[in-house]
Amino acid sequence: MRPIRSFVVTVGLSLMLTLSASAIAQEQITLRFPSWQWGQPGYDEFFTAAIAEFEAAHPGVRIEKIPVASADYADSLTRMFAAGDPPEILQYLSQLYYLAVEADWLEELDDRLATTDIQATWAPYLWDAGNQYGHTFGIWVSGSPIALMYNRDMFEEAGVAVPTNKEEFLEAARALTVRDPDGTVTQFGFALTTKMDNNANIYGLKNFVIGLGGNWGTPAGEIDVMNPANREAIELEKALIDENLVPHGADRVQARKIFWEGHAAMIIEGPWVMTSVRSENPSLLPSIGVALMPFPHQTAGTSNGFAIARDAKHKDLAWEFLNMITSQEWMERYGELAGVTPARQGALTAAALGNGPWLQVFADVESTGLNYFIPGFEAAQNEIDKGVIDALAEVFYGAKPVDSALAEIQALMERLRE
Amino acid sequence: MLPAAIFSVAMVAYPVIRTVWLSVHNGNLARPRQMNDFVGLQHYQRLLGDGNFWHALLVMVIYAAAVTAIAYGIGLAAALLLERRSAFTRISRTLLTLPWAVPGVVAGFVYVWMFDASFGVTNFLMRRLGLIDQPVLWLLKSTPAFVVVILAAIWKTVPFNMLTHLAGLQAVPEELREAARVDGATSWQEFRHIVWPALGNVRVVSILITTLHSFREFGQIYVLTGGGPARATETLSVQIYTESFGYFRFGYASAIGIVLLIASLIFTVATVRTQKTSFF
């Protein structure tokens, strides 16, 4: 009898504890907010402030920050969706957004958006980017305008002018690369992502491709791999790598770090790099200039946005949070704190420009910049980027002919079209 | 018995059954309306014609063979050297066991930095020793990247091989070894005719577990190279991950997983059959 009584007591206690915990949990609602931007200067401050205000206005509701590394973000969200447990506050990266729409993971927001002024006030290219199949599934809160950031002091010391075309850019990279007597590079002319492992690290090449007028497809969705501008972009990157003007094997985070630590003269990236410089190495900030990419075209895609998962719990609360952060007041704070150009037109304040006068360059880029995504191939962007980096790895770090790599990319695009 | 049986079924059989089910259905998360459509052997037929699959299989076989052979050799040598008990051997055994305690992902990150082309300590030391003039692009070229991936795996796997052989050496009858020494046998003859045959079953277990571990290794490889450059280090495990989480093709990834499972089973059966019931 004693073992049975012990068993019954144990089970009873366990049930009581479980029910108590459940009761406590039911009193508080938790909205999970995974993001790759937790810990990133500017973004963290903005979202933390937004959460504080939201929680103050909603007693019993708590928003849980879940930091996820940017390279793992798409995978982490995929796992959550595949498990049928998507986060309540859903922030997405560009590639994942289109896949999520195809996978029918996202709720249509048309009815909710009809009660707001977002369509009337949003930057048109960002509003359009959230529309698929005649419905709006996502709200992009900022775009991804890309510009050339450069270290003025290094340029002055080398007697080099800010480049305005591809040839000047390559010459500047050569002139600004400094080596020790034993050949070790102590200052790179350009901070480029050169790690050949992950499709996220195709970033640097993408900017060259778009800037020089290329892409793997046209805005009409036709395959265009053999566009001479694509070859030109690949050859530009190969020259930078072969002449050791760039750090070898750097991913995006490392490339930015090399720049903000003052070990590289130039970088082509988004406005968030300036926010990082301000946070990580403020003494360098006065030395950094911002100019248009030294190519015939500029690039401005989508950056990060928000949506609501079809299977999420507490959708109304999630929408209230999104509605709050996309308001005029909070979009102005977004520009001021995160140091980026907000998607809401007219939300770039004098204070934001005062903190970051370079934002005007990025705002100008947004009006003319071209997107990397190819209509009809958006959901396959991960596979395209992986295929491109696999095809080009041995072009950049081997003897593989460019033609051979282009033929592989062409075959990939044709297979994906089918 | 019943709770244990239920647990085994739940934790082992269900994932396998589910994977087999996925491998004969569409399984494309990006096509939710077709995801549960039965497709029969379509994924397996695709495998046969997929050059990337055969390449990943070859990479996996070479990787497993290299890691197993070298880790086994070093582990055995370490066990023989550290067989006798002393303060030195106790400390050495502890130090040599440490890599086993380091999570694969952590080890991967350490190796990434050690072999970084611009800032890694390996290139720094090699330049200082005059072994190279220019930095070696370890993780950026196919062959060096494959070497680093194998090296990192060997570092992680040697402790297991050393420990299993240390345990095996304890079971070798000491009187046989003494008798051999009394009869004038050299150390090599003692090893070749007594110790090596006596370690037969330990050898089988060691090789089996090391190889199976190599077949399914993912975290360390993914952190080091992501399967690159240009798929040079993409094993079947890495390909499964890419197909699933990169392209949402869970059905096709499951088919690759089943092939990997069958390969592992065949290898296990073939290896276990070489086990002997006695030393000689």
XYZ file of C-alpha atoms in Angstrom:
698
model
C 0.000 0.000 0.000
C 2.796 2.418 0.848
C 4.202 2.551 -2.722
C 0.698 3.174 -4.097
C 0.028 5.933 -1.542
C 3.380 7.554 -2.398
C 2.534 7.372 -6.073
C -0.892 8.961 -5.557
C 0.560 11.751 -3.408
C 3.280 12.447 -5.974
C 0.811 12.583 -8.873
C -1.546 14.770 -6.876
C 1.181 17.235 -5.958
C 2.374 17.363 -9.557
C -1.123 18.094 -10.805
C -1.591 20.841 -8.251
C 1.691 22.485 -9.197
C 0.913 22.245 -12.916
C -2.560 23.696 -12.530
C -1.231 26.513 -10.345
C 1.430 27.397 -12.878
C -1.163 27.278 -15.621
C -3.464 29.556 -13.669
C -0.656 32.035 -13.109
C 0.271 31.883 -16.796
C -3.329 32.543 -17.787
C -3.380 35.755 -15.788
C -0.541 37.163 -17.914
C -0.453 37.166 -21.698
C 2.959 36.870 -23.271
C 3.597 38.027 -26.803
C 6.804 36.552 -28.155
C 8.962 38.894 -30.240
C 11.931 37.185 -31.858
C 14.264 39.514 -33.707
C 17.789 39.662 -35.044
C 17.815 43.318 -33.997
C 17.886 42.755 -30.251
C 21.225 44.105 -29.135
C 21.711 46.144 -32.292
C 22.316 49.798 -31.494
C 19.365 52.023 -32.249
C 16.906 49.246 -33.057
C 17.102 47.759 -29.572
C 16.419 51.148 -27.978
C 13.451 51.788 -30.252
C 11.728 48.460 -29.731
C 12.486 48.460 -26.008
C 10.823 51.871 -25.674
C 7.859 50.698 -27.742
C 7.465 47.593 -25.593
C 7.583 49.657 -22.391
C 4.833 51.957 -23.613
C 2.710 49.089 -24.910
C 2.999 47.106 -21.681
C 2.140 50.200 -19.638
C -1.013 50.623 -21.701
C -1.890 46.910 -21.503
C -1.630 45.602 -17.930
C -1.282 41.843 -17.892
C 0.388 41.776 -21.289
C 4.099 41.169 -21.556
C 6.234 41.196 -24.682
C 9.109 38.729 -24.506
C 12.275 39.663 -26.374
C 13.822 36.651 -28.119
C 17.236 37.472 -29.635
C 18.143 35.408 -32.699
C 21.304 35.810 -34.807
C 20.490 37.247 -38.184
C 22.058 34.328 -40.087
C 19.780 31.930 -38.152
C 16.670 34.066 -38.202
C 14.960 32.547 -41.218
C 15.651 29.021 -39.947
C 14.362 29.824 -36.464
C 11.102 31.244 -37.787
C 10.714 28.286 -40.142
C 10.993 25.912 -37.193
C 8.381 27.862 -35.254
C 5.950 27.856 -38.171
C 6.578 24.195 -38.983
C 5.803 23.395 -35.343
C 2.530 25.299 -35.608
C 3.649 27.795 -32.982
C 4.504 31.063 -34.737
C 5.451 34.122 -32.685
C 2.816 36.703 -31.918
C 4.980 39.690 -32.938
C 6.257 38.540 -36.310
C 9.184 40.454 -37.762
C 10.555 39.119 -41.013
C 13.505 39.453 -43.333
C 12.957 39.984 -47.038
C 13.662 36.410 -48.176
C 11.461 34.838 -45.556
C 8.544 37.148 -46.285
C 7.928 35.860 -49.800
C 8.293 32.245 -48.707
C 5.915 32.873 -45.844
C 3.309 34.271 -48.253
C 3.692 31.202 -50.515
C 3.419 28.911 -47.526
C 0.155 30.626 -46.526
C 1.546 31.443 -43.111
C 0.498 35.082 -43.015
C -2.845 36.685 -42.332
C -4.208 39.162 -44.855
C -4.141 42.591 -43.273
C -6.470 44.424 -45.680
C -9.340 44.871 -43.225
C -7.068 45.984 -40.413
C -5.122 48.372 -42.636
C -8.329 49.935 -43.946
C -8.755 51.529 -40.504
C -5.346 53.217 -40.712
C -3.652 55.825 -42.886
C -0.749 53.526 -43.766
C -1.577 53.052 -47.442
C -1.891 56.797 -47.939
C 1.315 57.666 -46.114
C 3.701 54.819 -46.823
C 6.626 55.043 -49.251
C 5.012 53.556 -52.395
C 7.743 51.007 -53.090
C 7.493 49.665 -49.535
C 3.706 49.598 -49.604
C 3.788 47.686 -52.909
C 6.337 45.231 -51.530
C 3.825 44.107 -48.921
C 1.225 43.278 -51.554
C 0.949 39.853 -53.122
C -1.939 38.281 -55.006
C -4.062 41.411 -54.477
C -3.754 41.425 -50.686
C -1.473 43.013 -48.142
C 0.325 40.541 -45.935
C 3.084 42.665 -44.448
C 4.057 46.156 -43.414
C 7.641 47.116 -44.192
C 8.746 49.650 -41.589
C 11.965 50.581 -43.346
C 13.628 50.020 -46.649
C 17.169 49.077 -47.434
C 18.739 52.051 -49.211
C 22.399 51.355 -49.892
C 25.172 53.939 -50.137
C 28.931 54.256 -50.026
C 30.333 55.085 -46.607
C 33.957 56.169 -46.496
C 36.580 57.291 -44.047
C 37.386 60.911 -44.953
C 40.643 60.932 -42.999
C 41.973 57.930 -44.927
C 40.974 59.521 -48.213
C 42.676 62.804 -47.329
C 45.821 61.067 -46.165
C 46.023 59.100 -49.417
C 45.081 62.102 -51.538
C 42.194 60.197 -53.115
C 38.878 61.695 -54.234
C 35.565 60.025 -53.409
C 34.885 57.666 -56.349
C 31.979 58.366 -58.676
C 32.334 55.403 -61.047
C 33.561 51.814 -61.073
C 37.077 52.597 -62.287
C 37.605 55.316 -59.685
C 36.226 52.953 -57.055
C 38.746 50.235 -57.872
C 41.594 52.755 -58.015
C 40.535 54.181 -54.664
C 40.454 50.700 -53.120
C 43.993 50.112 -54.396
C 45.287 53.451 -53.123
C 43.636 53.041 -49.743
C 44.891 49.524 -48.993
C 47.870 49.779 -46.669
C 50.310 46.939 -46.057
C 53.081 46.216 -43.567
C 56.603 45.672 -44.890
C 55.921 41.929 -44.716
C 52.813 42.327 -46.872
C 50.179 42.026 -44.151
C 47.245 44.284 -44.890
C 46.642 46.691 -42.025
C 44.027 48.810 -43.770
C 41.655 47.429 -46.394
C 40.549 49.610 -49.235
C 37.057 48.159 -49.058
C 35.148 46.080 -46.518
C 33.393 43.422 -48.576
C 31.528 40.273 -47.523
C 33.696 37.497 -48.920
C 32.651 34.469 -46.893
C 31.522 31.795 -49.326
C 29.450 29.648 -47.000
C 26.047 31.195 -46.621
C 23.645 32.819 -49.049
C 23.431 35.800 -46.675
C 27.011 36.635 -47.609
C 26.199 37.268 -51.268
C 25.305 40.757 -50.062
C 28.340 42.567 -51.421
C 28.020 41.112 -54.912
C 24.309 41.992 -55.022
C 25.103 45.690 -54.660
C 27.681 45.521 -57.462
C 25.255 43.635 -59.702
C 22.384 46.095 -59.252
C 24.655 49.123 -59.246
C 26.182 48.192 -62.584
C 22.766 47.604 -64.122
C 22.540 43.838 -63.884
C 20.529 41.167 -62.086
C 19.756 37.493 -62.690
C 16.332 38.530 -63.994
C 14.601 41.603 -65.391
C 11.882 43.658 -63.652
C 9.478 41.857 -65.979
C 10.536 38.502 -64.538
C 12.596 37.294 -67.521
C 15.860 35.427 -66.876
C 18.806 37.705 -67.651
C 21.872 35.937 -66.274
C 23.980 36.674 -69.368
C 23.506 40.440 -68.960
C 27.035 41.865 -69.446
C 26.593 43.925 -66.285
C 26.524 40.702 -64.235
C 29.892 39.668 -65.626
C 31.200 43.168 -64.973
C 30.101 42.934 -61.311
C 31.687 39.519 -60.856
C 34.938 40.708 -62.402
C 34.953 43.767 -60.123
C 34.616 41.577 -57.041
C 37.289 39.202 -58.357
C 39.697 42.076 -58.859
C 39.131 43.292 -55.316
C 39.744 39.786 -53.962
C 42.728 38.919 -56.160
C 44.524 42.142 -55.262
C 43.859 41.616 -51.519
C 42.004 44.905 -51.229
C 39.289 43.284 -49.094
C 39.313 41.044 -46.003
C 39.102 37.385 -46.979
C 36.344 35.246 -45.511
C 34.482 38.098 -43.832
C 30.759 37.806 -43.300
C 28.485 40.874 -43.135
C 28.983 41.394 -39.413
C 32.753 41.134 -39.703
C 32.878 43.456 -42.710
C 30.940 46.119 -40.788
C 33.143 45.630 -37.740
C 36.287 46.026 -39.804
C 34.902 49.323 -41.094
C 33.718 50.741 -37.780
C 36.965 49.780 -36.099
C 38.764 51.920 -38.642
C 40.473 49.116 -40.572
C 38.780 49.752 -43.916
C 38.397 52.899 -45.988
C 35.058 52.142 -47.617
C 31.980 50.005 -47.240
C 28.766 49.782 -49.261
C 25.886 49.120 -46.877
C 22.765 50.566 -45.337
C 22.247 53.368 -42.818
C 22.418 50.927 -39.900
C 26.208 50.907 -40.302
C 26.296 54.576 -39.300
C 24.242 53.748 -36.225
C 26.743 51.030 -35.398
C 29.668 53.435 -35.849
C 27.957 55.891 -33.509
C 27.476 53.187 -30.928
C 30.669 51.159 -31.252
C 33.259 53.802 -32.180
C 31.763 57.285 -31.743
C 35.126 58.985 -32.163
C 35.192 57.733 -35.762
C 31.793 59.171 -36.670
C 32.924 62.687 -37.656
C 35.365 61.085 -40.098
C 32.734 59.096 -41.974
C 31.232 60.483 -45.142
C 28.289 59.097 -47.100
C 27.892 59.269 -50.855
C 25.966 57.514 -53.580
C 27.316 54.148 -54.740
C 29.872 54.867 -57.459
C 27.813 53.063 -60.087
C 25.214 54.103 -62.654
C 22.351 52.745 -60.521
C 21.441 52.707 -56.845
C 19.838 49.930 -54.867
C 17.045 50.161 -52.322
C 15.134 47.074 -51.353
C 13.061 46.039 -48.425
C 14.664 45.723 -45.025
C 12.474 44.591 -42.218
C 8.782 44.433 -41.744
C 6.021 42.994 -39.669
C 3.144 40.652 -40.269
C 0.673 38.567 -38.305
C 0.802 34.794 -38.563
C -2.464 33.064 -39.407
C -1.989 30.616 -36.553
C -0.739 33.125 -33.984
C -2.462 33.576 -30.648
C -3.528 37.078 -29.534
C -3.681 38.515 -33.061
C -5.591 41.575 -31.951
C -2.941 42.474 -29.402
C -0.227 41.893 -31.989
C -2.055 44.221 -34.360
C -2.322 46.876 -31.659
C 1.437 46.745 -31.232
C 2.016 47.009 -34.992
C -0.469 49.833 -35.257
C 1.381 51.667 -32.496
C 4.873 51.359 -33.940
C 3.700 52.368 -37.441
C 2.034 55.548 -36.171
C 3.453 58.968 -37.021
C 4.847 59.443 -33.520
C 6.603 56.105 -33.373
C 7.885 56.191 -36.958
C 9.498 59.535 -36.118
C 11.119 57.942 -33.094
C 12.183 55.024 -35.278
C 14.105 57.366 -37.543
C 15.644 59.191 -34.584
C 16.635 56.136 -32.554
C 17.429 53.514 -35.192
C 19.028 56.028 -37.534
C 17.222 54.749 -40.634
C 14.728 56.246 -43.046
C 11.247 55.286 -41.833
C 8.747 53.892 -44.299
C 6.150 56.508 -43.353
C 6.652 59.531 -45.571
C 7.273 62.723 -43.649
C 8.462 60.844 -40.567
C 12.120 61.686 -41.086
C 12.395 64.504 -38.576
C 14.810 67.384 -38.286
C 16.052 65.739 -35.094
C 16.817 62.508 -36.978
C 18.647 64.462 -39.659
C 20.429 66.432 -36.978
C 21.624 63.198 -35.374
C 22.425 61.702 -38.744
C 22.734 64.178 -41.619
C 23.764 61.234 -43.811
C 20.160 60.047 -43.733
C 19.371 62.564 -46.466
C 21.613 60.620 -48.865
C 19.807 57.402 -48.001
C 16.423 59.078 -48.345
C 17.449 60.275 -51.815
C 18.535 56.726 -52.744
C 15.143 55.364 -51.726
C 13.386 57.379 -54.416
C 15.443 55.856 -57.262
C 16.961 52.663 -55.907
C 16.323 49.304 -57.592
C 15.260 46.144 -55.788
C 17.214 42.891 -56.022
C 14.149 40.641 -56.017
C 13.047 39.339 -59.396
C 9.282 39.201 -59.987
C 8.116 35.590 -60.067
C 11.263 34.333 -58.329
C 10.879 36.031 -54.927
C 10.072 32.859 -52.999
C 13.124 31.137 -54.485
C 15.537 33.898 -53.475
C 17.274 31.702 -50.882
C 17.971 29.067 -53.500
C 19.095 31.628 -56.067
C 21.524 33.241 -53.628
C 22.891 29.846 -52.552
C 23.265 28.755 -56.150
C 25.038 32.003 -57.046
C 27.482 31.769 -54.167
C 28.190 28.086 -54.888
C 28.757 28.871 -58.562
C 31.033 31.818 -57.863
C 33.055 30.556 -54.863
C 35.649 28.989 -57.131
C 35.610 31.978 -59.461
C 36.587 34.278 -56.602
C 38.885 31.836 -54.819
C 39.949 29.548 -57.596
C 40.473 29.366 -61.324
C 36.931 28.656 -62.464
C 35.984 30.710 -65.539
C 33.219 33.263 -65.132
C 31.397 31.775 -68.146
C 31.158 28.443 -66.399
C 29.649 30.032 -63.290
C 27.172 32.057 -65.342
C 26.085 28.891 -67.148
C 25.395 27.240 -63.772
C 23.359 30.214 -62.602
C 21.441 30.220 -65.892
C 20.616 26.523 -65.475
C 19.478 27.163 -61.911
C 17.171 30.019 -62.928
C 15.662 27.899 -65.717
C 15.037 25.028 -63.302
C 13.408 27.372 -60.810
C 11.198 28.891 -63.475
C 9.843 25.423 -64.216
C 8.774 -2.894 -19.459
C 5.730 -1.238 -20.980
C 6.697 2.376 -20.145
C 10.170 1.753 -21.593
C 8.664 0.227 -24.715
C 6.275 3.152 -25.165
C 9.129 5.598 -24.703
C 11.261 3.773 -27.287
C 8.446 3.751 -29.794
C 7.681 7.416 -29.249
C 11.240 8.668 -29.368
C 12.712 6.371 -32.005
C 10.086 4.765 -34.164
C 7.726 7.709 -34.619
C 10.315 10.121 -36.110
C 11.458 7.395 -38.509
C 7.916 6.552 -39.552
C 7.117 10.226 -39.976
C 10.234 10.753 -42.090
C 9.334 7.809 -44.326
C 5.837 9.258 -44.690
C 7.226 12.672 -45.633
C 9.586 11.100 -48.149
C 6.646 9.728 -50.172
C 4.603 12.908 -49.978
C 5.124 16.313 -51.533
C 6.336 17.847 -48.257
C 6.986 21.309 -49.719
C 6.167 23.806 -47.000
C 6.002 26.597 -49.567
C 3.168 24.757 -51.330
C 0.798 24.136 -48.440
C -2.079 22.933 -50.614
C 0.050 20.190 -52.189
C 2.157 19.455 -49.159
C 0.301 16.293 -48.143
C -0.100 14.931 -51.683
C 1.199 11.387 -52.103
C 4.034 11.327 -54.655
C 5.285 7.768 -54.276
C 8.949 7.333 -55.143
C 9.241 10.647 -56.981
C 11.733 12.104 -54.497
C 13.872 8.970 -54.673
C 13.829 9.089 -58.467
C 14.958 12.686 -58.274
C 17.801 11.682 -55.966
C 19.163 9.285 -58.555
C 19.527 12.069 -61.095
C 20.618 14.790 -58.666
C 24.335 15.484 -59.042
C 24.338 17.447 -55.783
C 23.096 14.375 -53.883
C 25.834 12.101 -55.260
C 28.417 14.771 -54.574
C 27.235 15.123 -50.977
C 27.302 11.332 -50.590
C 30.893 11.203 -51.849
C 31.898 14.063 -49.539
C 30.301 12.240 -46.628
C 32.068 8.954 -47.388
C 35.484 10.599 -47.752
C 34.904 12.701 -44.628
C 33.821 9.683 -42.557
C 36.675 7.506 -43.817
C 39.315 10.157 -43.107
C 37.975 11.081 -39.679
C 37.519 7.466 -38.617
C 40.909 6.253 -39.823
C 42.920 9.148 -38.417
C 41.000 9.555 -35.145
C 41.206 5.814 -34.608
C 44.954 5.768 -35.210
C 45.649 8.719 -32.931
C 43.264 7.402 -30.266
C 44.929 3.982 -30.267
C 48.402 5.504 -30.133
C 47.386 7.760 -27.255
C 45.871 4.808 -25.379
C 49.039 2.743 -25.788
C 51.233 5.632 -24.682
C 49.088 6.484 -21.685
C 48.299 2.923 -20.638
C 50.524 2.872 -17.592
C 49.218 4.752 -14.588
C 51.241 7.711 -13.381
C 50.648 11.333 -12.541
C 51.763 12.306 -16.029
C 49.432 9.861 -17.775
C 46.515 10.878 -15.563
C 46.975 14.547 -16.463
C 47.525 13.719 -20.129
C 44.411 11.574 -20.308
C 42.342 14.392 -18.803
C 43.701 16.960 -21.232
C 43.176 14.682 -24.211
C 39.586 14.029 -23.133
C 38.682 17.729 -22.989
C 37.766 18.126 -26.699
C 35.013 15.590 -26.188
C 33.397 17.889 -23.643
C 33.347 20.875 -25.984
C 30.073 21.201 -27.915
C 30.571 20.747 -31.659
C 29.167 24.174 -32.485
C 31.543 25.868 -30.039
C 34.465 23.916 -31.469
C 33.351 24.975 -34.931
C 33.445 28.664 -34.015
C 36.885 28.296 -32.482
C 38.196 26.636 -35.613
C 36.590 29.334 -37.791
C 38.648 31.964 -36.009
C 41.795 29.857 -35.864
C 41.676 29.371 -39.613
C 40.417 32.818 -40.585
C 42.377 33.897 -43.659
C 42.976 37.462 -42.490
C 43.095 37.286 -38.712
C 43.485 33.621 -37.803
C 46.219 32.387 -35.461
C 47.128 29.531 -37.823
C 48.229 31.846 -40.614
C 49.897 34.124 -38.098
C 52.026 31.296 -36.689
C 52.790 29.843 -40.110
C 54.010 33.217 -41.332
C 56.097 33.744 -38.216
C 57.693 30.318 -38.700
C 58.425 31.164 -42.314
C 56.230 28.364 -43.630
C 54.153 30.658 -45.845
C 54.569 34.036 -47.512
C 50.919 34.695 -48.183
C 47.957 33.807 -45.948
C 46.367 30.454 -46.718
C 42.702 30.878 -47.614
C 41.723 27.957 -45.422
C 37.944 28.184 -45.465
C 37.647 29.868 -48.842
C 39.117 27.173 -51.089
C 37.602 23.730 -51.483
C 40.496 21.470 -50.486
C 41.821 23.455 -47.511
C 38.264 23.913 -46.230
C 37.688 20.151 -46.408
C 40.967 19.569 -44.556
C 39.950 21.968 -41.776
C 36.546 20.333 -41.421
C 38.183 16.905 -41.118
C 40.784 18.252 -38.690
C 38.125 19.720 -36.424
C 36.241 16.416 -36.436
C 39.385 14.429 -35.619
C 40.109 16.761 -32.706
C 36.611 16.080 -31.360
C 36.698 12.328 -31.958
C 40.158 11.275 -30.737
C 39.105 11.309 -27.040
C 36.366 8.751 -27.642
C 38.746 6.424 -29.456
C 41.403 6.862 -26.779
C 39.007 6.104 -23.938
C 37.505 3.020 -25.577
C 40.953 1.599 -26.222
C 42.167 2.420 -22.737
C 39.244 0.376 -21.452
C 39.987 -2.360 -23.976
C 43.619 -2.538 -22.962
C 42.581 -3.204 -19.374
C 40.891 -6.394 -20.608
C 43.956 -7.769 -22.369
C 45.318 -10.572 -20.150
C 48.515 -9.195 -18.609
C 49.957 -12.706 -18.197
C 49.923 -13.177 -21.964
C 51.849 -9.969 -22.467
C 54.316 -10.854 -19.707
C 54.822 -14.314 -21.130
C 55.546 -12.776 -24.512
C 58.085 -10.394 -23.020
C 59.728 -13.237 -21.109
C 59.973 -15.176 -24.382
C 61.846 -12.253 -25.893
C 59.085 -10.629 -27.930
C 59.683 -7.015 -28.896
C 57.111 -4.341 -28.159
C 56.014 -4.426 -31.779
C 55.613 -8.225 -31.719
C 53.687 -7.989 -28.445
C 51.382 -5.387 -30.004
C 50.959 -7.213 -33.288
C 50.328 -10.720 -31.977
C 48.604 -10.067 -28.646
C 47.285 -6.547 -28.153
C 45.968 -5.875 -31.678
C 43.918 -9.119 -31.913
C 42.706 -8.654 -28.356
C 41.347 -5.225 -29.217
C 39.302 -6.622 -32.098
C 35.856 -6.001 -30.643
C 36.828 -2.617 -29.236
C 38.057 -1.743 -32.682
C 34.735 -2.681 -34.241
C 32.761 -0.582 -31.754
C 35.106 2.354 -32.079
C 35.037 2.393 -35.854
C 31.293 1.854 -35.951
C 30.422 4.693 -33.597
C 32.956 7.105 -35.069
C 31.732 6.433 -38.597
C 28.062 6.737 -37.702
C 28.805 9.969 -35.870
C 30.589 11.255 -38.961
C 27.636 10.321 -41.155
C 25.283 12.439 -39.096
C 27.636 15.294 -38.151
C 25.994 18.618 -38.953
C 26.541 21.420 -36.401
C 30.303 21.618 -36.545
C 30.446 21.473 -40.350
C 27.669 24.034 -40.746
C 29.347 26.515 -38.409
C 32.718 26.052 -40.086
C 31.772 26.230 -43.740
C 28.000 25.985 -44.177
C 28.757 23.139 -46.580
C 30.825 25.446 -48.798
C 32.796 26.705 -50.482
C 31.029 25.514 -53.614
C 29.577 22.479 -51.749
C 33.093 21.155 -51.051
C 32.131 20.239 -47.484
C 28.441 19.552 -48.015
C 27.675 16.141 -46.563
C 24.240 14.546 -46.716
C 23.410 15.953 -43.267
C 24.156 19.493 -44.393
C 22.202 18.940 -47.597
C 19.212 17.712 -45.604
C 19.281 20.912 -43.569
C 19.593 23.144 -46.645
C 16.756 21.398 -48.484
C 14.514 21.605 -45.401
C 15.150 25.031 -43.939
C 16.638 26.795 -46.923
C 14.210 25.684 -49.597
C 11.298 24.281 -47.539
C 11.486 20.957 -49.416
C 10.887 18.697 -46.428
C 9.716 15.798 -48.585
C 12.894 15.660 -50.625
C 15.030 16.208 -47.540
C 13.261 13.284 -45.873
C 14.097 11.065 -48.835
C 17.770 11.988 -48.440
C 17.428 11.241 -44.734
C 16.029 7.776 -45.424
C 18.894 7.025 -47.803
C 21.316 8.117 -45.088
C 19.524 5.901 -42.586
C 19.716 2.886 -44.916
C 23.413 3.539 -45.562
C 24.025 3.706 -41.819
C 22.120 0.458 -41.233
C 24.040 -1.370 -43.943
C 27.328 -0.157 -42.539
C 26.307 -1.144 -39.016
C 25.292 -4.657 -40.006
C 28.437 -5.172 -42.074
C 30.673 -3.929 -39.275
C 29.005 -5.797 -36.423
C 29.307 -9.070 -38.321
C 33.082 -8.771 -38.083
C 32.915 -8.970 -34.290
C 34.499 -12.054 -32.798
C 33.381 -13.964 -29.745
C 36.883 -14.386 -28.399
C 40.243 -12.682 -28.592
C 41.830 -14.992 -31.156
